[in-house]
Short mmCIF file of C-alpha atoms (C1' of nucleotides) in Angstrom, two decimals:
data_model
loop_
_atom_site.label_atom_id
_atom_site.label_comp_id
_atom_site.label_asym_id
_atom_site.label_seq_id
_atom_site.Cartn_x
_atom_site.Cartn_y
_atom_site.Cartn_z
CA MET A 20 13.00 18.24 -25.81
CA ALA A 21 14.65 20.86 -23.64
CA ASP A 22 14.89 19.09 -20.33
CA GLY A 23 16.26 22.04 -18.48
CA ILE A 24 16.91 20.38 -15.20
CA SER A 25 19.04 17.58 -16.58
CA GLU A 26 21.46 19.54 -18.72
CA ARG A 27 24.57 19.87 -16.60
CA VAL A 28 23.37 19.29 -13.07
CA ARG A 29 24.56 16.37 -11.02
CA PRO A 30 22.00 13.58 -10.64
CA ARG A 31 21.97 14.06 -6.89
CA ASP A 32 20.97 17.69 -7.20
CA ARG A 33 18.39 16.92 -9.85
CA ILE A 34 16.85 14.30 -7.62
CA LEU A 35 16.83 16.64 -4.64
CA GLU A 36 15.24 19.46 -6.60
CA THR A 37 12.66 17.24 -8.25
CA ALA A 38 11.80 15.50 -4.99
CA GLN A 39 11.26 18.84 -3.26
CA ASP A 40 8.90 19.92 -5.98
CA MET A 41 6.96 16.68 -6.10
CA PHE A 42 6.75 16.25 -2.34
CA HIS A 43 5.44 19.79 -2.16
CA LYS A 44 2.82 19.31 -4.86
CA HIS A 45 1.64 15.79 -4.18
CA GLY A 46 2.63 15.12 -0.61
CA ILE A 47 5.29 12.76 0.68
CA LYS A 48 3.19 9.63 0.71
CA GLY A 49 1.62 10.65 -2.58
CA VAL A 50 4.76 10.18 -4.63
CA GLY A 51 7.03 7.19 -4.96
CA VAL A 52 10.74 7.06 -5.60
CA ASP A 53 10.17 5.71 -9.09
CA ALA A 54 8.16 8.78 -10.05
CA ILE A 55 10.81 11.06 -8.61
CA THR A 56 13.71 9.48 -10.45
CA GLU A 57 11.79 9.39 -13.70
CA ALA A 58 10.88 13.07 -13.42
CA ALA A 59 14.49 13.84 -12.55
CA GLY A 60 15.66 12.07 -15.67
CA THR A 61 17.49 9.32 -13.87
CA ASN A 62 16.76 6.01 -12.17
CA LYS A 63 16.19 4.40 -8.84
CA MET A 64 19.66 2.95 -8.43
CA THR A 65 21.27 6.34 -8.73
CA LEU A 66 18.89 7.67 -6.10
CA TYR A 67 19.86 4.95 -3.65
CA ARG A 68 23.53 5.58 -4.31
CA HIS A 69 23.08 9.14 -3.03
CA PHE A 70 20.43 8.66 -0.36
CA GLU A 71 20.21 5.89 2.18
CA SER A 72 16.45 5.61 1.97
CA LYS A 73 13.33 7.53 1.08
CA ASP A 74 13.25 8.84 4.64
CA ASP A 75 16.75 10.16 4.17
CA LEU A 76 15.70 11.87 0.96
CA ILE A 77 12.74 13.42 2.75
CA ILE A 78 15.01 14.85 5.42
CA GLU A 79 17.43 16.29 2.88
CA CYS A 80 14.50 17.87 1.06
CA LEU A 81 13.29 19.52 4.25
CA ARG A 82 16.75 20.88 4.95
CA ALA A 83 16.95 22.23 1.42
CA THR A 84 13.62 24.04 1.64
CA ALA A 85 14.60 25.50 5.01
CA CYS A 86 17.78 26.69 3.36
CA LYS A 87 15.79 28.45 0.65
CA ALA A 88 13.60 30.06 3.29
CA ALA A 89 16.70 31.33 5.08
CA ALA A 90 17.85 32.92 1.84
CA ILE A 91 14.58 34.85 1.64
CA TRP A 92 15.17 36.15 5.14
CA ASP A 93 18.66 37.23 4.19
CA ALA A 94 17.16 39.14 1.28
CA PHE A 95 15.13 41.23 3.74
CA GLU A 96 18.29 42.27 5.55
CA ALA A 97 19.95 43.03 2.24
CA GLU A 98 17.05 45.15 1.05
CA TYR A 99 16.50 47.12 4.25
CA PRO A 100 19.82 46.93 6.04
CA GLY A 101 19.39 47.81 9.69
CA ASP A 102 15.74 48.79 9.35
CA LYS A 103 14.14 45.91 11.21
CA LEU A 104 10.63 47.31 11.11
CA ALA A 105 10.79 47.60 7.33
CA GLN A 106 12.03 44.03 7.22
CA LEU A 107 9.07 42.93 9.27
CA HIS A 108 6.70 44.60 6.83
CA ALA A 109 8.60 43.02 3.96
CA TRP A 110 8.06 39.68 5.63
CA VAL A 111 4.32 40.31 5.72
CA ARG A 112 4.32 41.21 2.03
CA LYS A 113 6.37 38.15 1.16
CA VAL A 114 3.97 35.90 3.05
CA SER A 115 0.98 37.37 1.25
CA GLU A 116 2.77 36.74 -2.04
CA MET A 117 3.33 33.14 -1.11
CA LEU A 118 -0.30 32.76 -0.13
CA ALA A 119 -1.36 34.13 -3.49
CA ASN A 120 1.00 32.04 -5.60
CA ASP A 121 1.01 28.69 -3.88
CA SER A 122 -1.76 26.78 -2.21
CA ARG A 123 0.09 23.77 -0.91
CA GLY A 124 1.26 25.31 2.32
CA CYS A 125 4.42 24.72 4.31
CA ASP A 126 6.43 21.62 3.45
CA MET A 127 7.48 21.08 7.04
CA ALA A 128 3.99 21.43 8.47
CA ASN A 129 2.63 19.16 5.76
CA ALA A 130 5.35 16.62 6.47
CA ALA A 131 4.47 16.70 10.16
CA VAL A 132 0.88 15.91 9.24
CA GLU A 133 1.79 13.09 6.91
CA LEU A 134 4.51 11.49 9.01
CA SER A 135 2.38 10.75 12.02
CA GLU A 136 4.74 8.28 13.66
CA THR A 137 6.10 10.13 16.67
CA ASP A 138 9.55 8.61 16.25
CA HIS A 139 9.92 9.30 12.55
CA PRO A 140 13.42 10.66 11.94
CA ALA A 141 12.07 13.61 9.98
CA ARG A 142 10.19 14.93 12.99
CA ARG A 143 13.38 15.94 14.79
CA VAL A 144 14.47 17.89 11.76
CA ILE A 145 11.09 19.55 11.36
CA LYS A 146 11.10 20.67 14.98
CA GLU A 147 14.65 21.99 14.78
CA LEU A 148 14.03 23.95 11.60
CA LYS A 149 10.72 25.37 12.80
CA GLU A 150 12.30 26.45 16.07
CA ALA A 151 15.06 28.22 14.17
CA GLN A 152 12.52 30.10 12.08
CA ARG A 153 10.59 31.05 15.18
CA GLU A 154 13.71 32.41 16.81
CA ARG A 155 14.47 34.43 13.73
CA LEU A 156 11.01 36.00 13.74
CA VAL A 157 11.23 36.73 17.46
CA ASN A 158 14.55 38.50 16.97
CA LEU A 159 13.16 40.51 14.11
CA CYS A 160 10.21 41.62 16.22
CA ARG A 161 12.41 42.46 19.16
CA GLU A 162 14.88 44.47 17.11
CA ALA A 163 11.98 46.21 15.41
CA GLY A 164 11.28 47.72 18.79
CA VAL A 165 8.00 46.15 19.77
CA GLY A 166 7.19 45.22 23.34
CA GLN A 167 6.29 41.59 23.93
CA ALA A 168 8.25 40.57 20.87
CA GLU A 169 7.79 36.87 21.61
CA LEU A 170 4.03 37.20 21.79
CA LEU A 171 3.85 39.15 18.54
CA ALA A 172 6.16 36.70 16.78
CA ASP A 173 4.18 33.71 18.00
CA THR A 174 0.91 35.31 16.97
CA LEU A 175 2.23 36.08 13.52
CA SER A 176 3.56 32.53 13.36
CA LEU A 177 0.17 31.03 14.09
CA LEU A 178 -1.53 33.36 11.63
CA LEU A 179 0.91 32.35 8.91
CA GLU A 180 0.63 28.67 9.68
CA GLY A 181 -3.13 28.93 9.86
CA ALA A 182 -3.37 30.86 6.62
CA ARG A 183 -1.35 28.28 4.77
CA VAL A 184 -3.43 25.36 6.00
CA SER A 185 -6.70 27.24 5.61
CA LEU A 186 -5.75 27.92 2.03
CA GLN A 187 -5.63 24.19 1.42
CA SER A 188 -8.96 23.36 3.02
CA VAL A 189 -11.22 26.30 2.14
CA GLY A 190 -9.32 28.05 -0.61
CA ALA A 191 -8.21 31.58 -1.33
CA GLU A 192 -11.55 33.20 -0.47
CA GLY A 193 -11.38 31.85 3.07
CA PRO A 194 -9.97 33.51 6.19
CA SER A 195 -6.47 33.58 4.74
CA ALA A 196 -7.56 36.40 2.42
CA GLN A 197 -7.38 38.76 5.40
CA PHE A 198 -3.86 37.84 6.42
CA VAL A 199 -2.23 41.17 5.58
CA ARG A 200 -4.88 43.15 7.42
CA MET A 201 -4.51 40.97 10.47
CA ALA A 202 -0.74 41.03 10.51
CA GLU A 203 -0.43 44.76 9.92
CA GLY A 204 -3.05 45.47 12.54
CA LEU A 205 -1.22 43.35 15.05
CA ILE A 206 2.14 44.94 14.37
CA ALA A 207 0.63 48.42 14.72
CA SER A 208 -1.13 47.45 17.91
CA PHE A 209 2.00 45.94 19.47
CA LYS A 210 4.08 48.85 18.29
CA ALA A 211 1.71 51.31 19.99
CA ARG A 212 2.43 50.02 23.48
CA MET B 149 -11.28 -9.87 26.23
CA ALA B 150 -13.78 -7.07 26.65
CA ASP B 151 -13.97 -5.64 23.18
CA GLY B 152 -16.20 -2.76 24.10
CA ILE B 153 -16.82 -1.41 20.68
CA SER B 154 -18.10 -4.64 19.19
CA GLU B 155 -20.68 -5.63 21.76
CA ARG B 156 -23.98 -4.47 20.32
CA VAL B 157 -23.05 -1.90 17.71
CA ARG B 158 -23.71 -2.45 14.05
CA PRO B 159 -20.61 -3.25 12.02
CA ARG B 160 -21.09 -0.13 9.90
CA ASP B 161 -20.97 2.10 12.97
CA ARG B 162 -18.02 0.22 14.42
CA ILE B 163 -16.13 0.68 11.16
CA LEU B 164 -17.01 4.37 11.01
CA GLU B 165 -15.95 5.00 14.58
CA THR B 166 -12.74 3.00 14.27
CA ALA B 167 -11.85 4.60 10.95
CA GLN B 168 -12.32 8.08 12.40
CA ASP B 169 -10.01 7.24 15.25
CA MET B 170 -7.34 5.61 13.12
CA PHE B 171 -7.42 8.23 10.38
CA HIS B 172 -7.03 10.85 13.06
CA LYS B 173 -4.11 9.14 14.76
CA HIS B 174 -2.18 7.77 11.81
CA GLY B 175 -3.39 9.81 8.86
CA ILE B 176 -5.51 8.72 5.95
CA LYS B 177 -2.72 7.31 3.84
CA GLY B 178 -1.11 5.84 6.91
CA VAL B 179 -3.80 3.27 7.54
CA GLY B 180 -5.25 0.63 5.26
CA VAL B 181 -8.74 -0.80 5.15
CA ASP B 182 -7.49 -4.13 6.48
CA ALA B 183 -6.18 -2.49 9.62
CA ILE B 184 -9.45 -0.64 10.10
CA THR B 185 -11.67 -3.67 9.77
CA GLU B 186 -9.45 -5.73 12.03
CA ALA B 187 -9.49 -3.04 14.71
CA ALA B 188 -13.25 -2.77 14.30
CA GLY B 189 -13.61 -6.49 14.85
CA THR B 190 -14.92 -7.24 11.40
CA ASN B 191 -13.57 -7.81 7.91
CA LYS B 192 -12.99 -6.19 4.59
CA MET B 193 -16.03 -7.60 2.81
CA THR B 194 -18.35 -6.09 5.37
CA LEU B 195 -16.66 -2.75 4.96
CA TYR B 196 -17.17 -2.80 1.20
CA ARG B 197 -20.82 -3.76 1.65
CA HIS B 198 -21.39 -0.53 3.58
CA PHE B 199 -18.99 1.82 1.79
CA GLU B 200 -18.38 2.08 -1.90
CA SER B 201 -14.67 2.66 -1.54
CA LYS B 202 -12.03 3.91 0.85
CA ASP B 203 -12.66 7.41 -0.47
CA ASP B 204 -16.33 7.03 0.42
CA LEU B 205 -15.37 5.91 3.91
CA ILE B 206 -13.07 8.92 4.25
CA ILE B 207 -15.90 11.27 3.34
CA GLU B 208 -18.30 9.66 5.79
CA CYS B 209 -15.67 9.95 8.50
CA LEU B 210 -15.22 13.65 7.81
CA ARG B 211 -18.97 14.20 7.97
CA ALA B 212 -19.10 12.33 11.25
CA THR B 213 -16.35 14.39 12.86
CA ALA B 214 -18.01 17.59 11.66
CA CYS B 215 -21.19 16.34 13.28
CA LYS B 216 -19.40 15.85 16.58
CA ALA B 217 -17.94 19.34 16.32
CA ALA B 218 -21.42 20.74 15.77
CA ALA B 219 -22.55 19.01 18.94
CA ILE B 220 -19.84 20.80 20.88
CA TRP B 221 -21.09 24.12 19.54
CA ASP B 222 -24.62 23.22 20.57
CA ALA B 223 -23.31 22.58 24.06
CA PHE B 224 -22.10 26.18 24.27
CA GLU B 225 -25.60 27.46 23.52
CA ALA B 226 -27.03 25.03 26.07
CA GLU B 227 -24.59 26.13 28.75
CA TYR B 228 -24.86 29.87 28.22
CA PRO B 229 -28.25 30.33 26.56
CA GLY B 230 -28.42 33.70 24.88
CA ASP B 231 -25.10 34.92 26.26
CA LYS B 232 -23.08 34.93 23.05
CA LEU B 233 -20.01 36.53 24.58
CA ALA B 234 -19.82 33.84 27.23
CA GLN B 235 -20.16 31.26 24.46
CA LEU B 236 -17.25 32.83 22.64
CA HIS B 237 -15.10 32.58 25.74
CA ALA B 238 -16.26 29.01 26.21
CA TRP B 239 -15.12 28.35 22.66
CA VAL B 240 -11.65 29.66 23.51
CA ARG B 241 -11.48 27.45 26.58
CA LYS B 242 -12.63 24.44 24.59
CA VAL B 243 -9.99 25.04 21.95
CA SER B 244 -7.26 25.30 24.56
CA GLU B 245 -8.47 22.02 26.02
CA MET B 246 -8.26 20.37 22.64
CA LEU B 247 -4.78 21.74 22.13
CA ALA B 248 -3.72 20.29 25.47
CA ASN B 249 -5.27 16.87 25.00
CA ASP B 250 -4.67 16.09 21.36
CA SER B 251 -1.73 16.83 19.16
CA ARG B 252 -2.92 15.51 15.83
CA GLY B 253 -4.81 18.60 14.76
CA CYS B 254 -7.92 18.99 12.68
CA ASP B 255 -9.04 15.98 10.68
CA MET B 256 -10.31 18.11 7.83
CA ALA B 257 -7.18 20.20 7.55
CA ASN B 258 -5.03 17.09 7.76
CA ALA B 259 -7.12 15.42 5.07
CA ALA B 260 -6.70 18.46 2.84
CA VAL B 261 -2.95 18.12 3.24
CA GLU B 262 -2.90 14.41 2.54
CA LEU B 263 -5.38 14.39 -0.34
CA SER B 264 -3.47 16.72 -2.60
CA GLU B 265 -5.33 15.88 -5.81
CA THR B 266 -7.44 18.95 -6.49
CA ASP B 267 -10.35 16.87 -7.78
CA HIS B 268 -10.46 14.43 -4.90
CA PRO B 269 -14.11 13.96 -3.87
CA ALA B 270 -13.28 14.63 -0.23
CA ARG B 271 -12.12 18.15 -0.98
CA ARG B 272 -15.62 19.38 -1.76
CA VAL B 273 -16.81 18.03 1.56
CA ILE B 274 -13.90 19.55 3.45
CA LYS B 275 -14.58 22.96 1.94
CA GLU B 276 -18.31 22.80 2.68
CA LEU B 277 -17.82 21.74 6.28
CA LYS B 278 -15.10 24.30 6.93
CA GLU B 279 -17.23 27.06 5.46
CA ALA B 280 -20.11 26.06 7.70
CA GLN B 281 -17.87 26.23 10.75
CA ARG B 282 -16.56 29.61 9.67
CA GLU B 283 -20.08 30.95 9.29
CA ARG B 284 -20.95 29.69 12.72
CA LEU B 285 -17.99 31.47 14.29
CA VAL B 286 -18.79 34.67 12.40
CA ASN B 287 -22.35 34.61 13.69
CA LEU B 288 -21.17 34.01 17.21
CA CYS B 289 -18.82 36.99 17.02
CA ARG B 290 -21.47 39.21 15.49
CA GLU B 291 -24.09 38.30 18.05
CA ALA B 292 -21.54 38.78 20.79
CA GLY B 293 -21.58 42.41 19.81
CA VAL B 294 -18.14 42.97 18.36
CA GLY B 295 -17.54 45.27 15.44
CA GLN B 296 -15.87 43.68 12.40
CA ALA B 297 -17.19 40.29 13.41
CA GLU B 298 -15.94 38.70 10.20
CA LEU B 299 -12.42 39.90 10.77
CA LEU B 300 -12.35 38.71 14.35
CA ALA B 301 -13.80 35.34 13.39
CA ASP B 302 -11.32 34.89 10.57
CA THR B 303 -8.43 35.89 12.81
CA LEU B 304 -9.51 33.43 15.48
CA SER B 305 -9.93 30.81 12.76
CA LEU B 306 -6.39 31.24 11.55
CA LEU B 307 -5.03 31.24 15.09
CA LEU B 308 -6.84 27.99 15.81
CA GLU B 309 -5.79 26.37 12.57
CA GLY B 310 -2.24 27.57 13.06
CA ALA B 311 -2.10 26.36 16.65
CA ARG B 312 -3.24 22.89 15.68
CA VAL B 313 -0.68 22.53 12.93
CA SER B 314 2.08 24.17 14.95
CA LEU B 315 1.38 21.66 17.69
CA GLN B 316 2.23 18.90 15.26
CA SER B 317 5.45 20.38 13.96
CA VAL B 318 7.04 22.06 16.99
CA GLY B 319 5.10 20.60 19.89
CA ALA B 320 3.27 21.99 22.89
CA GLU B 321 6.02 24.39 23.92
CA GLY B 322 5.78 26.22 20.60
CA PRO B 323 3.68 29.24 19.68
CA SER B 324 0.45 27.35 20.27
CA ALA B 325 1.08 27.60 24.02
CA GLN B 326 0.04 31.26 23.84
CA PHE B 327 -3.26 30.63 22.09
CA VAL B 328 -5.53 31.65 24.96
CA ARG B 329 -3.65 34.88 25.56
CA MET B 330 -3.81 35.76 21.89
CA ALA B 331 -7.48 34.92 21.50
CA GLU B 332 -8.59 36.70 24.65
CA GLY B 333 -6.51 39.72 23.78
CA LEU B 334 -8.06 39.87 20.35
CA ILE B 335 -11.60 39.56 21.63
CA ALA B 336 -11.02 42.31 24.17
CA SER B 337 -9.44 44.53 21.56
CA PHE B 338 -12.26 44.05 19.07
CA LYS B 339 -14.84 44.47 21.80
CA ALA B 340 -13.33 47.82 22.81
CA ARG B 341 -14.05 49.49 19.47
"C1'" DT C 235 -39.84 -24.77 8.93
"C1'" DC C 236 -37.93 -22.36 5.59
"C1'" DG C 237 -35.65 -18.72 3.42
"C1'" DT C 238 -33.74 -14.42 3.35
"C1'" DG C 239 -30.37 -11.18 4.31
"C1'" DA C 240 -26.51 -9.63 7.00
"C1'" DC C 241 -22.15 -11.07 8.31
"C1'" DG C 242 -17.63 -13.81 8.43
"C1'" DT C 243 -13.78 -16.43 6.05
"C1'" DT C 244 -10.58 -17.52 2.65
"C1'" DA C 245 -8.42 -16.72 -1.33
"C1'" DC C 246 -7.11 -14.02 -4.88
"C1'" DA C 247 -6.34 -10.33 -8.55
"C1'" DG C 248 -3.73 -6.43 -9.97
"C1'" DA C 249 -1.11 -2.78 -8.95
"C1'" DG C 250 2.30 -0.04 -6.50
"C1'" DC C 251 5.57 0.39 -3.00
"C1'" DG C 252 10.71 0.64 -1.16
"C1'" DG C 253 14.87 -1.42 -1.96
"C1'" DT C 254 18.61 -4.53 -4.18
"C1'" DA C 255 21.60 -7.29 -7.54
"C1'" DA C 256 24.11 -7.75 -11.64
"C1'" DC C 257 25.89 -5.94 -15.51
"C1'" DA C 258 26.84 -2.68 -19.34
"C1'" DC C 259 28.33 1.87 -20.41
"C1'" DC C 260 30.97 6.16 -20.78
"C1'" DC C 261 33.60 9.99 -19.39
"C1'" DT C 262 37.56 11.48 -17.38
"C1'" DA C 263 41.99 11.45 -14.75
"C1'" DG C 264 46.28 9.47 -14.57
"C1'" DC D 148 45.75 4.04 -23.48
"C1'" DT D 149 43.91 2.42 -19.57
"C1'" DA D 150 41.71 1.97 -15.17
"C1'" DG D 151 38.06 3.30 -12.32
"C1'" DG D 152 34.11 5.65 -10.62
"C1'" DG D 153 29.71 7.49 -11.56
"C1'" DT D 154 25.83 6.36 -14.13
"C1'" DG D 155 22.02 3.83 -16.80
"C1'" DT D 156 19.34 -0.55 -17.58
"C1'" DT D 157 16.85 -4.53 -16.52
"C1'" DA D 158 15.13 -7.62 -13.63
"C1'" DC D 159 13.80 -8.90 -9.43
"C1'" DC D 160 12.34 -9.51 -4.15
"C1'" DG D 161 8.98 -9.15 -0.63
"C1'" DC D 162 5.59 -6.58 1.01
"C1'" DT D 163 1.26 -3.80 1.23
"C1'" DC D 164 -2.44 -1.76 -0.84
"C1'" DT D 165 -7.53 -1.46 -2.67
"C1'" DG D 166 -11.04 -4.15 -4.23
"C1'" DT D 167 -13.52 -8.62 -5.57
"C1'" DA D 168 -15.31 -13.61 -5.83
"C1'" DA D 169 -17.12 -17.58 -3.83
"C1'" DC D 170 -18.73 -19.83 -0.20
"C1'" DG D 171 -20.05 -20.66 4.75
"C1'" DT D 172 -22.75 -19.44 8.80
"C1'" DC D 173 -26.08 -17.64 11.75
"C1'" DA D 174 -30.18 -15.20 13.39
"C1'" DC D 175 -34.63 -13.87 12.72
"C1'" DG D 176 -39.22 -13.32 10.84
"C1'" DA D 177 -43.05 -15.21 8.15
#
DNA sequence: TCGTGACGTTACAGAGCGGTAACACCCTAG
DNA sequence: CTAGGGTGTTACCGCTCTGTAACGTCACGA
C-alpha cells in the first residue's frame, strides 16, 4: 500500500505530523501514543527517543501548528504586498474557508480546554503563541489604517474564536455561518471613523 | 468535618452536583467516576445505580447546567419585567461577571471539544441546548426592538463564546477584557438603524 | 416484627494508558 | 569491511480507567 507519509521522511517528522493530525481530530486526551506511532508507521520506542514525554510531543505539535499559521500570514503579505487592508480582507476570507472545511476548531484553544491543570507546561506555550497571533492581527489592523486597531483586532479575535467553538457545538448552520458578514461589517464600521 | 453537601441530600443529587463541578473544573476526560463519587461522599456502585454509564452522567450534568442557565435568564425577566432592552444590558453585565469570576468557559462548548466522536450521545444534547439558548437570545434582541435581531444575537453569541475560550488560552488580559465595550457598542450600533 | 429497598464496602475484571528495558537489525560513514 | 547510530520488535511495569459481582448494613413502613 502507498503509505505516503512514511516513504522518505524521518520518523521524528512523521510522528510530529501524525500527532498533529490526530490531536486535532480526536483531541489530546482522546489519542494515545500507541495509536500515534502506529499511524505514523513506527513504534513507541522511537517516539520516546525523539520526545521526552507525551507532554513534550504536545508542545512540539502546538509549535508546529503555530508555525503553519504563521506561513499563512506570510502568504497574505506575499499576495498583497504593502496593501494591509487587502490583507485584512484576505484574512477574513481565509478564516471563512477554514470554518467551511474544518469543524474541529483551533488546536491551541482546544488544548487549553483539555489541559485544565493551570500549571501544565503546554499552557505557557499556548499563551505565548496566542499572544503573538494577537499582536500580528493588531498590527495588521493598525497598518490598514483603522482607528482603535486594538479594539477591532480583539473583536475579530473573539469572533473567530467563537465561530470555531460554535462550529463544534451547534454546527455549520449556527451563528458561525454569519462570520464574514460580521467581520466585514466591523471592518467597514471601524474604517469609517 | 462539616461535609455540607452530604447532610440531607440524596446521593443522586450529590453525585450530579459534584460531577458538574468537577467536570467544569477539570474537564470530562480529566476526572474519573471514582473521584466523583469520593468527592460526593458516596461510592461507585451507587453512582451506577442512578446512572447507566459515565456518558449518561455527562448528559445529565449538561442538562442540569443548562437548567441553571435558564434560571439566570428568568431572573432578567423578573428584574426588568417587560423591558427587553434593559434585560439585554443585564445579560451583558452578567456575562462580564462570569468572565471575571470563572475562567473555565462554557461546559457545553468544552464538552464538544473533549467529546470529539461525532456520534457521541452528548453531542445531540449539546446542540439542542445551544440552539435553545440561541433562540432565547434572538427573541430578546428582537423584542428589544433592534433591526436584524438574528445578526445581533449571533454576533453577541460568538463574542461570548470567543471570550470564554480566549479566557482559557490567553487569560484575563487578553481580548476578552474588552467584551463589555464590544457588546455595548454593537447593541448601540444595531439599535441606531 | 419482618422484609424490602436504598445504600455502602470490598474485590475484581478487562482494557488502556504512559513509559522503559533488552535485544536484533540495517544502513551508512569511515 | 567494520563499527556505530538510528530504528524496529517484543515484552513488560505500574497505574488508572469504566463497569460489575457479591455481600453487608441500615432505616423505614406495613
